[in-house]
């Protein structure tokens, strides 16, 4: 892996006011943790760190740091970001020496997607791990872990044992052959068959017709409470009580 380079200066200021002024001047406060040496407060250009952060493997890259004429091999140990604008506000580095074993997260890269039978058949690449934590020598940190998808079939799983790692590098998870990705079958929502859909619509129509016919029959029947049916003239109580008028008697001649 090609080493990154960065220039830093020793930082003498530690108060909150001084650190705020340092940030306003475009610098980022940080600390270089030594192997056995004393920790060194330092300052680096913020714009340089932001540019390096665009690289997906920045946290696992060996950096050549220059401080006042002396050079050191370092790894980025931690970065703090502002909770509102997500701007970096502090950075820590760890000094390393040749042969030093370090633990780093390495990004996974998938290749030969176009030669994967499972994907050609409509399968989906289900990525379980986008980064893998490795324990390896500081001078032999890989830039990426390459996973070849050629000849991978539908429903096939890709485990860490099938991936070639650099000499001396071992995954931190060592108690199982964990999965990196799978070629999953596509998820399809089954549509109802035309015959079943037509039968359902016909049943719904018959039910509606039956309900309508029942309502009409109920309207034609005479209500049990004696109320007037539609079209009849209602009789008032007075008309019901008044006797019918007698026919006039014939006059004697």
JSON list of C-alpha atoms in Angstrom, two decimals, residues 34-132:
[
{"chain": "A", "resi": 34, "resn": "UNK", "atom": "CA", "xyz": [3.99, 6.76, 21.02]},
{"chain": "A", "resi": 35, "resn": "UNK", "atom": "CA", "xyz": [4.99, 3.14, 21.29]},
{"chain": "A", "resi": 36, "resn": "UNK", "atom": "CA", "xyz": [6.98, 3.70, 24.44]},
{"chain": "A", "resi": 37, "resn": "UNK", "atom": "CA", "xyz": [7.70, 7.40, 24.00]},
{"chain": "A", "resi": 38, "resn": "UNK", "atom": "CA", "xyz": [5.75, 10.23, 25.57]},
{"chain": "A", "resi": 39, "resn": "UNK", "atom": "CA", "xyz": [2.52, 11.24, 23.82]},
{"chain": "A", "resi": 40, "resn": "UNK", "atom": "CA", "xyz": [2.99, 14.33, 21.67]},
{"chain": "A", "resi": 41, "resn": "UNK", "atom": "CA", "xyz": [0.28, 17.03, 21.20]},
{"chain": "A", "resi": 42, "resn": "UNK", "atom": "CA", "xyz": [0.27, 18.29, 17.62]},
{"chain": "A", "resi": 43, "resn": "UNK", "atom": "CA", "xyz": [-1.64, 20.29, 15.02]},
{"chain": "A", "resi": 44, "resn": "UNK", "atom": "CA", "xyz": [-2.34, 19.43, 11.36]},
{"chain": "A", "resi": 45, "resn": "UNK", "atom": "CA", "xyz": [-4.04, 21.31, 8.54]},
{"chain": "A", "resi": 46, "resn": "UNK", "atom": "CA", "xyz": [-7.76, 20.62, 8.58]},
{"chain": "A", "resi": 47, "resn": "UNK", "atom": "CA", "xyz": [-8.17, 20.84, 4.80]},
{"chain": "A", "resi": 48, "resn": "UNK", "atom": "CA", "xyz": [-5.59, 18.05, 4.36]},
{"chain": "A", "resi": 49, "resn": "UNK", "atom": "CA", "xyz": [-7.38, 15.74, 6.80]},
{"chain": "A", "resi": 50, "resn": "UNK", "atom": "CA", "xyz": [-10.75, 16.40, 5.13]},
{"chain": "A", "resi": 51, "resn": "UNK", "atom": "CA", "xyz": [-9.26, 15.48, 1.76]},
{"chain": "A", "resi": 52, "resn": "UNK", "atom": "CA", "xyz": [-7.81, 12.24, 3.18]},
{"chain": "A", "resi": 53, "resn": "UNK", "atom": "CA", "xyz": [-11.16, 11.37, 4.73]},
{"chain": "A", "resi": 54, "resn": "UNK", "atom": "CA", "xyz": [-12.60, 11.04, 1.22]},
{"chain": "A", "resi": 55, "resn": "UNK", "atom": "CA", "xyz": [-10.61, 7.82, 0.91]},
{"chain": "A", "resi": 56, "resn": "UNK", "atom": "CA", "xyz": [-12.51, 4.76, 2.17]},
{"chain": "A", "resi": 57, "resn": "UNK", "atom": "CA", "xyz": [-9.33, 3.20, 3.58]},
{"chain": "A", "resi": 58, "resn": "UNK", "atom": "CA", "xyz": [-7.92, 6.30, 5.29]},
{"chain": "A", "resi": 59, "resn": "UNK", "atom": "CA", "xyz": [-8.32, 4.78, 8.77]},
{"chain": "A", "resi": 60, "resn": "UNK", "atom": "CA", "xyz": [-6.32, 1.69, 7.76]},
{"chain": "A", "resi": 61, "resn": "UNK", "atom": "CA", "xyz": [-3.58, 3.44, 5.75]},
{"chain": "A", "resi": 62, "resn": "UNK", "atom": "CA", "xyz": [-0.03, 3.89, 6.99]},
{"chain": "A", "resi": 63, "resn": "UNK", "atom": "CA", "xyz": [0.81, 7.60, 7.05]},
{"chain": "A", "resi": 64, "resn": "UNK", "atom": "CA", "xyz": [4.29, 9.09, 6.87]},
{"chain": "A", "resi": 65, "resn": "UNK", "atom": "CA", "xyz": [4.17, 12.03, 9.28]},
{"chain": "A", "resi": 66, "resn": "UNK", "atom": "CA", "xyz": [6.82, 14.77, 9.38]},
{"chain": "A", "resi": 67, "resn": "UNK", "atom": "CA", "xyz": [7.20, 16.73, 12.64]},
{"chain": "A", "resi": 68, "resn": "UNK", "atom": "CA", "xyz": [9.95, 19.32, 12.79]},
{"chain": "A", "resi": 69, "resn": "UNK", "atom": "CA", "xyz": [12.25, 17.40, 10.45]},
{"chain": "A", "resi": 70, "resn": "UNK", "atom": "CA", "xyz": [11.69, 13.95, 11.99]},
{"chain": "A", "resi": 71, "resn": "UNK", "atom": "CA", "xyz": [9.56, 11.34, 10.26]},
{"chain": "A", "resi": 72, "resn": "UNK", "atom": "CA", "xyz": [7.27, 8.74, 11.79]},
{"chain": "A", "resi": 73, "resn": "UNK", "atom": "CA", "xyz": [5.08, 5.93, 10.53]},
{"chain": "A", "resi": 74, "resn": "UNK", "atom": "CA", "xyz": [1.62, 6.36, 12.00]},
{"chain": "A", "resi": 75, "resn": "UNK", "atom": "CA", "xyz": [-1.93, 5.08, 11.76]},
{"chain": "A", "resi": 76, "resn": "UNK", "atom": "CA", "xyz": [-5.05, 7.13, 12.38]},
{"chain": "A", "resi": 77, "resn": "UNK", "atom": "CA", "xyz": [-6.39, 5.96, 15.74]},
{"chain": "A", "resi": 78, "resn": "UNK", "atom": "CA", "xyz": [-9.49, 8.10, 16.20]},
{"chain": "A", "resi": 79, "resn": "UNK", "atom": "CA", "xyz": [-11.28, 11.17, 14.83]},
{"chain": "A", "resi": 80, "resn": "UNK", "atom": "CA", "xyz": [-13.86, 13.30, 16.65]},
{"chain": "A", "resi": 81, "resn": "UNK", "atom": "CA", "xyz": [-16.51, 15.18, 14.68]},
{"chain": "A", "resi": 82, "resn": "UNK", "atom": "CA", "xyz": [-18.75, 18.12, 15.54]},
{"chain": "A", "resi": 83, "resn": "UNK", "atom": "CA", "xyz": [-22.26, 16.81, 16.33]},
{"chain": "A", "resi": 84, "resn": "UNK", "atom": "CA", "xyz": [-24.02, 19.47, 14.22]},
{"chain": "A", "resi": 85, "resn": "UNK", "atom": "CA", "xyz": [-21.95, 20.13, 11.10]},
{"chain": "A", "resi": 86, "resn": "UNK", "atom": "CA", "xyz": [-19.96, 16.84, 11.11]},
{"chain": "A", "resi": 87, "resn": "UNK", "atom": "CA", "xyz": [-16.67, 18.74, 10.75]},
{"chain": "A", "resi": 88, "resn": "UNK", "atom": "CA", "xyz": [-13.55, 17.06, 12.23]},
{"chain": "A", "resi": 89, "resn": "UNK", "atom": "CA", "xyz": [-12.53, 18.73, 15.50]},
{"chain": "A", "resi": 90, "resn": "UNK", "atom": "CA", "xyz": [-9.80, 16.41, 16.87]},
{"chain": "A", "resi": 91, "resn": "UNK", "atom": "CA", "xyz": [-7.61, 13.59, 15.56]},
{"chain": "A", "resi": 92, "resn": "UNK", "atom": "CA", "xyz": [-5.39, 10.98, 17.19]},
{"chain": "A", "resi": 93, "resn": "UNK", "atom": "CA", "xyz": [-2.51, 9.06, 15.60]},
{"chain": "A", "resi": 94, "resn": "UNK", "atom": "CA", "xyz": [-0.66, 5.94, 16.73]},
{"chain": "A", "resi": 95, "resn": "UNK", "atom": "CA", "xyz": [3.07, 5.61, 16.07]},
{"chain": "A", "resi": 96, "resn": "UNK", "atom": "CA", "xyz": [4.08, 2.25, 14.62]},
{"chain": "A", "resi": 97, "resn": "UNK", "atom": "CA", "xyz": [7.34, 0.45, 13.93]},
{"chain": "A", "resi": 98, "resn": "UNK", "atom": "CA", "xyz": [8.21, -2.30, 11.44]},
{"chain": "A", "resi": 99, "resn": "UNK", "atom": "CA", "xyz": [6.91, -5.63, 12.69]},
{"chain": "A", "resi": 100, "resn": "UNK", "atom": "CA", "xyz": [4.29, -4.00, 14.88]},
{"chain": "A", "resi": 101, "resn": "UNK", "atom": "CA", "xyz": [1.00, -5.91, 14.81]},
{"chain": "A", "resi": 102, "resn": "UNK", "atom": "CA", "xyz": [-2.01, -3.67, 14.32]},
{"chain": "A", "resi": 103, "resn": "UNK", "atom": "CA", "xyz": [-5.76, -4.19, 14.10]},
{"chain": "A", "resi": 104, "resn": "UNK", "atom": "CA", "xyz": [-7.38, -2.43, 11.15]},
{"chain": "A", "resi": 105, "resn": "UNK", "atom": "CA", "xyz": [-10.71, -2.44, 9.29]},
{"chain": "A", "resi": 106, "resn": "UNK", "atom": "CA", "xyz": [-10.15, -3.18, 5.61]},
{"chain": "A", "resi": 107, "resn": "UNK", "atom": "CA", "xyz": [-12.81, -2.38, 2.98]},
{"chain": "A", "resi": 108, "resn": "UNK", "atom": "CA", "xyz": [-14.17, -5.23, 0.82]},
{"chain": "A", "resi": 109, "resn": "UNK", "atom": "CA", "xyz": [-14.20, -4.90, -2.98]},
{"chain": "A", "resi": 110, "resn": "UNK", "atom": "CA", "xyz": [-16.31, -7.17, -5.21]},
{"chain": "A", "resi": 111, "resn": "UNK", "atom": "CA", "xyz": [-15.12, -7.90, -8.76]},
{"chain": "A", "resi": 112, "resn": "UNK", "atom": "CA", "xyz": [-16.37, -9.83, -11.83]},
{"chain": "A", "resi": 113, "resn": "UNK", "atom": "CA", "xyz": [-20.04, -9.06, -11.20]},
{"chain": "A", "resi": 114, "resn": "UNK", "atom": "CA", "xyz": [-20.67, -9.49, -14.95]},
{"chain": "A", "resi": 115, "resn": "UNK", "atom": "CA", "xyz": [-19.30, -13.06, -14.81]},
{"chain": "A", "resi": 116, "resn": "UNK", "atom": "CA", "xyz": [-21.46, -14.18, -11.89]},
{"chain": "A", "resi": 117, "resn": "UNK", "atom": "CA", "xyz": [-24.08, -16.77, -13.01]},
{"chain": "A", "resi": 118, "resn": "UNK", "atom": "CA", "xyz": [-26.24, -16.09, -9.97]},
{"chain": "A", "resi": 119, "resn": "UNK", "atom": "CA", "xyz": [-26.48, -12.37, -10.76]},
{"chain": "A", "resi": 120, "resn": "UNK", "atom": "CA", "xyz": [-27.14, -13.08, -14.44]},
{"chain": "A", "resi": 121, "resn": "UNK", "atom": "CA", "xyz": [-30.15, -15.18, -13.42]},
{"chain": "A", "resi": 122, "resn": "UNK", "atom": "CA", "xyz": [-31.61, -12.23, -11.54]},
{"chain": "A", "resi": 123, "resn": "UNK", "atom": "CA", "xyz": [-30.03, -12.85, -8.16]},
{"chain": "A", "resi": 124, "resn": "UNK", "atom": "CA", "xyz": [-29.09, -10.04, -5.79]},
{"chain": "A", "resi": 125, "resn": "UNK", "atom": "CA", "xyz": [-25.71, -9.49, -4.14]},
{"chain": "A", "resi": 126, "resn": "UNK", "atom": "CA", "xyz": [-26.47, -9.33, -0.42]},
{"chain": "A", "resi": 127, "resn": "UNK", "atom": "CA", "xyz": [-23.41, -7.76, 1.27]},
{"chain": "A", "resi": 128, "resn": "UNK", "atom": "CA", "xyz": [-23.10, -8.88, 4.89]},
{"chain": "A", "resi": 129, "resn": "UNK", "atom": "CA", "xyz": [-19.75, -7.19, 5.64]},
{"chain": "A", "resi": 130, "resn": "UNK", "atom": "CA", "xyz": [-18.42, -4.14, 3.81]},
{"chain": "A", "resi": 131, "resn": "UNK", "atom": "CA", "xyz": [-15.29, -4.09, 6.00]},
{"chain": "A", "resi": 132, "resn": "UNK", "atom": "CA", "xyz": [-13.35, -6.86, 7.68]}
]
